[in-house]
Structure formats: structure tokens, C-alpha cells
C-alpha positions as MATLAB code, in Angstrom:
seq = 'MIDTHELKKRDLYLKKIIAFRDTEPVKVVTGIRRCGKSSLLKLMVQHLKETGVADEQIIEMNFESHEFKKMSADDFYEYVKARVVPGKRMYLFFDELQRIEKWEDTVNSFRVDFNCDIYITGSNAYLLSSEYSTYLSGRCVEIRMLPLSFSEFLYFHDFEVKETKSALGGTRLQAFDRSGERYELREVFDAYMRFGGMPGIADVGLDQEKALVLLDGIYSTVIVRDILEREKRRGQRQITDPVLLRKIILFLADNIGSSVSVSSIGNTLVNEGLLEDGKRKGTPSAHTVQAYVNALLESYFYYDIKRFDIKGKEYLRTLGKYYIVDIGLRNYLLGLRNRDSGHAIENVVYFELLRRGYDVAIGKVDNAEVDFVAVKADDKLYVQVTESMASEDVRRRELAPLQKINDNYEKIVLSLDPGLDASYDGIKSLNLINWLL';
ca = [
      18.011   27.539    7.887;
      19.699   25.392    5.262;
      21.992   27.338    2.981;
      20.048   27.144   -0.260;
      23.237   26.917   -2.293;
      23.794   23.469   -0.865;
      20.345   22.212   -1.757;
      20.494   19.256   -4.087;
      17.985   19.454   -6.913;
      15.052   17.027   -7.002;
      14.048   17.809  -10.569;
      11.334   15.173  -10.787;
       9.336   17.010   -8.110;
      10.510   20.557   -8.789;
       9.276   20.342  -12.391;
       5.878   19.160  -11.173;
       5.538   21.981   -8.685;
       6.757   24.633  -11.175;
       4.154   23.380  -13.656;
       1.420   24.405  -11.178;
       2.922   27.808  -10.356;
       0.359   30.637  -10.387;
      -2.550   28.245  -10.874;
      -5.625   28.275   -8.682;
      -5.131   25.034   -6.711;
      -3.223   24.906   -3.432;
      -0.070   22.838   -4.028;
       0.201   20.129   -1.335;
       3.465   18.183   -1.069;
       2.985   14.965    0.912;
       5.284   12.150    1.974;
       7.027   10.569    4.941;
       8.999   12.883    7.232;
      12.490   13.854    6.122;
      12.033   12.691    2.539;
      12.818   16.188    1.280;
       9.521   18.131    1.331;
      10.904   21.223    3.115;
      13.890   21.273    0.777;
      11.506   21.121   -2.181;
       9.714   24.235   -0.912;
      13.110   25.945   -0.532;
      14.006   24.949   -4.088;
      10.714   26.473   -5.253;
      11.461   29.696   -3.333;
      14.879   29.752   -5.001;
      13.206   29.284   -8.405;
      10.794   32.177   -7.729;
      13.654   34.502   -6.777;
      15.599   33.472   -9.882;
      12.568   34.387  -11.995;
      12.242   37.871  -10.553;
       9.939   37.488   -7.525;
      10.976   39.880   -4.731;
      11.758   38.628   -1.205;
       8.870   40.646    0.235;
       6.404   38.671   -1.915;
       7.415   35.381   -0.284;
       6.201   34.274    3.159;
       7.684   31.068    4.605;
       6.457   29.412    7.813;
       7.614   26.080    9.241;
       5.170   24.884   11.887;
       7.744   22.548   13.405;
       9.570   25.724   14.495;
       9.166   26.912   18.063;
       8.220   30.339   16.738;
       4.859   29.084   15.451;
       4.196   26.245   17.908;
       1.441   27.880   19.924;
      -0.240   29.581   16.993;
      -4.014   29.364   16.573;
      -5.771   29.565   13.200;
      -6.591   33.237   13.927;
      -2.979   34.058   14.849;
      -1.930   32.321   11.638;
      -4.277   34.498    9.582;
      -3.120   37.716   11.256;
       0.560   36.796   10.866;
       0.183   36.389    7.102;
      -2.163   39.349    6.672;
       0.376   41.657    8.349;
       3.001   40.620    5.775;
       0.945   40.821    2.596;
       2.222   43.569    0.286;
      -0.771   45.477   -1.204;
      -1.021   45.203   -4.962;
       1.571   42.425   -5.232;
       1.117   38.711   -5.851;
       2.165   36.816   -2.725;
       3.729   33.341   -2.541;
       2.886   31.493    0.676;
       4.872   28.476    1.876;
       3.618   26.496    4.883;
       5.642   23.539    6.138;
       4.058   20.746    8.268;
       0.779   22.610    8.375;
      -1.120   19.738    9.982;
      -0.012   21.048   13.377;
      -2.430   24.014   13.170;
      -5.991   23.212   14.085;
      -8.561   24.339   11.470;
      -5.735   25.288    9.102;
      -8.001   24.597    6.163;
     -10.369   27.502    7.055;
      -7.415   29.868    7.193;
      -5.909   28.671    3.916;
      -9.293   29.053    2.272;
      -9.500   32.630    3.580;
      -6.090   33.418    2.084;
      -7.358   32.204   -1.268;
     -10.410   34.438   -1.036;
      -8.849   37.530    0.576;
      -5.421   37.854   -1.047;
      -3.809   37.603   -4.463;
      -1.657   34.586   -3.637;
      -0.161   31.273   -4.700;
      -0.100   28.685   -1.880;
       2.277   25.767   -1.201;
       1.870   23.357    1.733;
       3.686   20.267    3.016;
       2.323   17.583    5.321;
       3.613   14.291    6.699;
       0.232   12.717    7.102;
      -2.302   11.658    4.487;
      -4.970   12.761    6.949;
      -4.148   16.282    5.790;
      -6.017   15.525    2.579;
      -8.557   13.080    3.929;
     -12.294   13.392    3.636;
     -13.123   16.173    6.059;
     -10.344   18.468    4.845;
     -10.701   17.807    1.183;
     -14.328   18.942    1.239;
     -12.895   22.391    1.924;
     -10.330   22.209   -0.765;
     -12.079   19.807   -3.118;
     -10.912   20.461   -6.633;
      -8.825   23.282   -5.215;
      -5.706   21.413   -4.324;
      -3.192   19.363   -6.244;
      -1.139   16.735   -4.440;
       2.525   16.152   -5.230;
       3.595   12.915   -3.580;
       7.223   12.823   -2.597;
       9.286    9.690   -2.003;
      12.793    9.092   -0.656;
      15.611    9.058   -3.227;
      15.476    6.799   -6.253;
      18.673    4.918   -7.109;
      19.706    7.554   -9.666;
      19.018   10.343   -7.137;
      21.037    8.383   -4.569;
      24.025    8.396   -6.949;
      23.675   12.155   -7.444;
      23.217   12.936   -3.731;
      26.284   10.871   -2.835;
      28.375   12.489   -5.588;
      28.746    9.441   -7.814;
      28.913    9.900  -11.548;
      28.058    7.051  -13.900;
      30.291    6.779  -16.971;
      30.750    4.282  -19.744;
      34.145    2.582  -19.563;
      35.854    0.221  -21.994;
      36.537   -3.328  -20.934;
      39.628   -5.311  -21.921;
      37.660   -7.199  -24.554;
      36.617   -4.015  -26.323;
      33.055   -3.868  -25.018;
      31.714   -1.073  -22.793;
      30.107   -1.098  -19.397;
      28.793    1.427  -16.896;
      30.797    2.231  -13.770;
      30.402    4.745  -10.968;
      33.089    7.300  -10.069;
      33.161    9.207   -6.792;
      34.381   12.783   -6.343;
      38.011   11.762   -6.017;
      37.857    9.713   -9.225;
      37.784    6.337   -7.460;
      35.834    3.854   -9.597;
      33.246    1.338   -8.389;
      31.163   -1.325  -10.016;
      27.534   -0.191  -10.220;
      26.562   -3.312   -8.323;
      28.639   -2.159   -5.312;
      26.897    1.211   -5.249;
      23.526   -0.488   -5.697;
      24.320   -2.717   -2.710;
      25.027    0.448   -0.700;
      21.609    1.808   -1.777;
      19.964   -1.463   -0.701;
      21.702   -1.174    2.663;
      21.351    2.534    3.472;
      18.168    3.351    1.565;
      17.160    6.662    0.078;
      16.594    9.087    2.923;
      18.244   12.341    1.737;
      19.759   12.976    5.205;
      22.092    9.992    4.761;
      24.009   12.015    2.170;
      24.844   14.524    4.925;
      26.274   11.904    7.290;
      27.895    9.795    4.552;
      27.690    6.050    4.008;
      28.587    5.233    7.585;
      26.645    2.441    9.245;
      26.431    3.913   12.746;
      25.586    7.461   11.690;
      22.994    6.185    9.229;
      21.307    4.115   11.948;
      21.150    7.141   14.270;
      19.545    9.167   11.475;
      17.023    6.420   10.644;
      16.211    5.969   14.323;
      15.400    9.681   14.517;
      13.107    9.500   11.490;
      11.385    6.383   12.816;
      10.807    7.895   16.268;
       9.449   11.150   14.874;
       7.025    9.400   12.545;
       5.821    7.075   15.290;
       5.458    9.736   17.971;
       4.354   12.826   16.072;
       2.382   11.354   13.215;
       0.875    8.319   14.905;
       0.859    8.316   18.708;
       0.337   12.058   19.144;
      -2.019   12.635   16.265;
      -5.041   14.559   17.414;
      -8.181   12.706   18.368;
     -10.053   12.703   15.128;
     -13.690   12.184   14.439;
     -14.413    8.519   14.007;
     -10.722    7.644   14.207;
      -9.579    5.054   16.688;
      -6.771    6.447   18.832;
      -3.449    4.683   18.528;
      -2.498    4.311   22.166;
      -0.405    1.163   22.453;
       3.226    1.719   21.387;
       4.127   -1.938   21.991;
       1.424   -3.247   19.669;
       2.286   -0.568   17.105;
       5.932   -1.625   17.026;
       4.995   -5.306   16.722;
       2.815   -4.519   13.693;
       5.574   -2.378   12.140;
       8.080   -5.226   12.556;
       5.621   -7.794   11.209;
       4.996   -5.726    8.068;
       8.739   -5.025    7.633;
       9.401   -8.751    7.778;
       6.635   -9.482    5.280;
       7.062   -6.832    2.593;
       5.867   -8.149   -0.737;
       4.054  -11.105    0.884;
       0.296  -11.457    0.885;
      -1.065  -10.506    4.290;
      -4.471   -9.838    5.785;
      -5.340   -7.920    8.906;
      -6.516  -11.101   10.630;
      -3.281  -12.900    9.722;
      -1.289  -10.105   11.406;
      -3.286  -10.465   14.643;
      -3.116  -14.264   14.605;
       0.621  -14.351   13.930;
       1.358  -11.944   16.759;
      -0.654  -14.069   19.166;
       0.824  -17.360   17.922;
       4.333  -16.011   18.349;
       3.422  -14.989   21.875;
       4.072  -11.359   20.968;
       0.748  -10.191   22.290;
       0.901  -11.984   25.607;
       2.891   -9.791   27.926;
       0.848  -10.181   31.075;
      -1.632   -7.392   30.397;
      -2.932   -8.834   27.171;
      -4.954  -11.909   26.586;
      -6.333  -13.015   23.275;
      -6.099  -11.486   19.832;
      -6.459   -7.768   19.273;
      -9.640   -7.229   17.298;
      -9.342   -6.939   13.551;
     -10.588   -3.358   13.957;
      -7.685   -2.504   16.243;
      -5.090   -4.016   13.914;
      -6.730   -2.282   10.951;
      -6.629    1.083   12.754;
      -2.903    0.669   13.454;
      -2.192   -0.364    9.861;
      -4.207    2.616    8.566;
      -2.174    4.963   10.762;
       1.036    3.542    9.229;
      -0.358    4.040    5.719;
      -1.448    7.592    6.577;
       2.036    8.502    7.774;
       3.463    7.170    4.469;
       5.547    4.598    6.361;
       3.967    1.725    4.418;
       2.117    1.657    1.106;
      -0.460   -0.965    0.264;
      -1.069   -2.472   -3.135;
      -4.187   -4.224   -4.398;
      -4.661   -7.243   -6.656;
      -6.000   -6.942  -10.169;
      -7.498   -9.841  -12.085;
      -5.937   -9.397  -15.545;
      -8.420  -11.623  -17.378;
     -11.508  -10.509  -15.458;
     -10.309   -6.878  -15.554;
     -11.328   -6.075  -11.970;
      -9.719   -5.339   -8.617;
      -9.988   -8.183   -6.112;
     -10.833   -7.803   -2.460;
      -8.525  -10.614   -1.437;
      -5.144  -10.260    0.218;
      -3.012   -7.281   -0.711;
       0.638   -6.615   -0.008;
       2.542   -3.909    1.842;
       5.808   -2.240    0.899;
       7.959   -0.058    3.165;
       8.664    3.470    1.940;
      12.424    3.149    2.397;
      14.546    0.010    2.361;
      17.024    1.642    4.789;
      14.242    1.907    7.373;
      13.584   -1.804    6.952;
      17.258   -2.612    7.629;
      17.140   -0.330   10.665;
      14.084   -2.217   11.988;
      15.168   -5.780   11.253;
      18.954   -5.510   11.309;
      21.042   -6.217    8.238;
      20.473   -9.670    6.935;
      20.646  -10.974    3.470;
      17.646  -13.202    3.525;
      14.650  -12.159    1.516;
      16.621   -9.912   -0.801;
      14.141  -10.882   -3.534;
      11.335   -9.024   -1.780;
      13.680   -6.138   -1.005;
      14.438   -5.510   -4.689;
      10.729   -5.912   -5.472;
      10.129   -3.140   -2.906;
      12.571   -0.875   -4.787;
      10.897   -1.605   -8.149;
       7.434   -0.829   -6.738;
       8.456    2.669   -5.638;
      10.347    3.306   -8.870;
       7.139    2.571  -10.812;
       5.256    5.028   -8.566;
       7.943    7.673   -9.206;
       7.497    7.163  -12.925;
       3.844    8.023  -12.568;
       2.269    4.571  -12.829;
      -0.716    3.240  -10.918;
       0.489   -0.127   -9.697;
      -1.366   -3.329   -8.797;
      -0.448   -6.997   -8.337;
      -1.604   -9.000  -11.351;
      -3.525  -12.246  -11.022;
      -3.801  -14.424  -14.096;
      -5.544  -17.765  -13.477;
      -3.646  -19.129  -10.461;
      -0.407  -17.346  -11.266;
       0.765  -13.940  -10.126;
       2.464  -11.100  -11.965;
       4.475   -8.959   -9.544;
       3.270   -5.631  -10.961;
       0.763   -4.364  -13.472;
       1.698   -0.717  -14.003;
      -0.731    1.577  -15.801;
      -0.680    5.229  -16.827;
      -2.792    7.082  -19.390;
      -2.761    4.636  -22.325;
       0.396    2.796  -21.379;
       0.605   -0.519  -19.545;
       3.597   -2.500  -18.369;
       3.744   -6.008  -16.863;
       6.728   -6.539  -14.574;
       8.264   -9.575  -12.900;
      11.139   -9.107  -10.447;
      13.632  -11.817   -9.534;
      17.224  -11.901   -8.332;
      18.559  -13.942  -11.217;
      17.355  -15.340  -14.527;
      20.359  -17.624  -14.818;
      18.621  -20.872  -13.863;
      16.198  -22.672  -16.154;
      13.701  -23.292  -13.324;
      13.548  -19.650  -12.312;
      13.132  -18.579  -15.932;
      10.200  -20.944  -16.362;
       8.596  -19.772  -13.127;
       8.994  -16.063  -13.855;
       7.959  -16.220  -17.516;
       4.922  -18.480  -17.091;
       2.498  -15.835  -15.746;
       3.563  -13.291  -18.395;
       3.132  -15.878  -21.154;
      -0.520  -16.256  -20.167;
      -1.303  -12.602  -20.903;
      -2.530  -12.153  -24.450;
      -2.382   -8.404  -24.980;
       0.345   -6.458  -26.741;
       1.595   -4.331  -23.866;
       5.229   -4.526  -22.818;
       6.254   -7.392  -20.553;
       9.587   -7.302  -18.718;
      11.532   -9.341  -16.173;
      13.916   -7.288  -14.019;
      16.824   -9.013  -12.317;
      20.383   -8.433  -11.119;
      21.525  -11.269  -13.381;
      19.398  -11.202  -16.547;
      20.959  -14.341  -18.034;
      22.218  -14.572  -21.599;
      19.060  -13.939  -23.605;
      17.710  -10.409  -23.945;
      14.202  -11.663  -24.581;
      12.020  -14.783  -24.395;
       8.909  -14.921  -26.626;
       8.889  -11.133  -26.747;
       9.280  -10.820  -22.963;
      12.335   -8.659  -22.257;
      14.903   -9.692  -19.663;
      16.473   -6.488  -18.325;
      19.225   -5.681  -15.882;
      17.496   -4.115  -12.855;
      20.280   -1.583  -12.178;
      20.292   -0.316  -15.779;
      16.492   -0.070  -15.693;
      16.639    2.000  -12.498;
      19.076    4.381  -14.189;
];
């Protein structure tokens, strides 16, 4: 058990989960393995105890633990029933529940039979897919968890951002570590772009070898437990070929933020000779590639993003893009190399927009593309991402698509070097690092 005193707060998610406390729906926390879901449940338990809930009213079960490995749905029911305190409201916490067959029947029975508030985590979107959600339709609320944002990364690694005075009398932001050593924010951001946001990295420190061991463990667990070992599901193609799976993972990692189709993945792998290792001839069918890609999306390893025609106001069926859930995992897969850093920062911006509660699409306007159209409630934001706005050519290229959009919503260009002007025709040029903070 983790000592709860050492748990770092993830307020963004904790506030969400507290907001649903003692409401009817089952609270389901989803996200890639090791992104902090179990810790979030522990933080919630801590919150309950701080607000006067007695230990005996809380039942915690982690189905990754050996203790519950062989449990059937009936055993599960009996285990909880034996611990329910008559006349008291119970708080039930179930970690990695997808390992129990027919868990949804049992959870439904708890709702009917006991006075309880239920919290679940799962590392696979299948947990909430069609056949389960019919059971819990309208009765569950999903809280999607992501690895650390840049500001969470600073907090987890004990950096504090302070305003400092420069020699010329201006001010700027710098990061200070626990011993008071000061760093430029850009240095710490480069560390984030290298190590990524998996919370476990904070435990091993910013050490290349230890970080790679940690990321290798996460990668292997996701691939084996959530993809290769996933139970044979109705109408789901089994993922049986680890070699093909890894090739597809590497292809997508190499092409984050680029337009790709399922057929282009298959063709590329064949053209590069990656699918000809004696046993295999020809292209894997589009269905096979699609099944493998779906499995990667279900395990929250990759996220896909659709295109939206801004003038025609409709989603397009043409090529989408894929982003990897954690930039550290991409470096682990491809090795550290500085090429393509433009797409890497785009990847970071995409997930930051998701964290901030936006629905995100790629914008198409005539033949030009806007990196992100981010929408929530009655707010809309158009975003371009580029490494630098210093050169005239880049400025023209990045601003052109935004200049074609005639509505009054905010339009911004995010870059590590925003250039000298803070805005162009009402389009704001912002420093990416400051925006992330």
C-alpha cells in the first residue's frame, strides 16, 4: 500500500470526482495504466475520511492484487456483502475491475441491494463499451484521466515557478527546485518533452535509464494485459500477433500528428518490408489493421482525432490523425531524437486541450488546415502550433488558415518562440510554455 501522506494531489480530477460524491451514478475513472487512477481513488478515500466517514464504511479492492485474482462475480458479491455495515452508507472502491467477468451484474446488484456510493477504475475503454454500458446506461459517469500536464509535472518533480527580475528591470518566470537551484522554464519544459508525464517518473527522478525501465514496464503491461490477453469478446477480432502489433505501434509513434489511414499503415509496413518475415506474404487486411488500431485506442495508448470542415460545419470522414498519450512513451519507443519536435509539441497541446475540457478536432478551411478546433459549451478556440514564429514565412503559413475564418471566436498561435508581435490581425501569438502554465 502507498503511504497516503505521500500522495501528490491531482486536483483537476479529485475535484471532478468529489463533485459526484453521493450521487446515483457509478463513478468510472478511465485512462492508460499507471497514469494515476489508483492514487486518485486513494485520494478520494483520504477525502472521505477527512470529512468524517468511518473506516468501516469504506471497502477497497484492487483486482490486480493476488488476493482477488481468482474471484468470480459471485465471490465478489459475497466479499462485499460480508463487509457492509447495516444502516450505514458504504463507499466501494474497485480498482482494475475489468479483470472480473460479469462485473457489471455484480455492481448493479450493489446499487440495488445496498446503500452505497461506487467508484471504479479501468485501463480499457471496453469497460464502458456497448455491451456494458447497456447495464449502466445513464448510471455511470466517466472521469478520463491523463498523464501529468506540464504544470503537474513541475509540482510532482518539486519545481516551483517564481517571477524573477532581469538585469534590465523586466520580470520573467523561472523554476526553482527544492534546494533553491534555479532553472530556465525552457530547460524544465525540455525535460518534460523528454521524460513525459507518467507520475511514476517522479519516484525514480529525472534519470534516463530508470525512466526507460519504468516506461518499458508500462508499455509491456499495456500490450500484454490490455491488448494481447484481453478476453475473447463478442464480435471482437483477437489480437494475436505481437510482431504486427509492435510494428503498428511504432508506425503510429513515428507519425503522430500526420494524416494517416488504415490502408496507408498496411501499405507502408509492406513497402518497408516490415511485414515480410518469412511467414507473411502480402498486406494484412484493412480489417486486421483496424482491429489492432482499435485495441490501441481502447487501451488509451493512442487517441484519434477527426477532421471538421469549419465552413461546411460538419465532420469529415477523410483521414484523421493519432496522438500518443504520453510523449515519454514515444521517446521510449523511437529513441531520443530531435527530429519532428513540431509534432511532439502539437501532441502536448492536444492533450492539454482535452484536460481543459474541450472537444477537439482538426479544422479544415478550404484547402488549409487549422491544427485544432477546440469546443466546449459555448466557447470555441482555434489553435495553431509551431516551434517558432520568428520567420516571416512561418508566420504567413501559420496565420493564413486562421485568417480565413470569419467568426469572432479566439484564434491563437502557440510556439516556443512567439516572435516580437503579441498579435497579428487579432490572432494572438502566445508563448507555449506560459500557456501550458
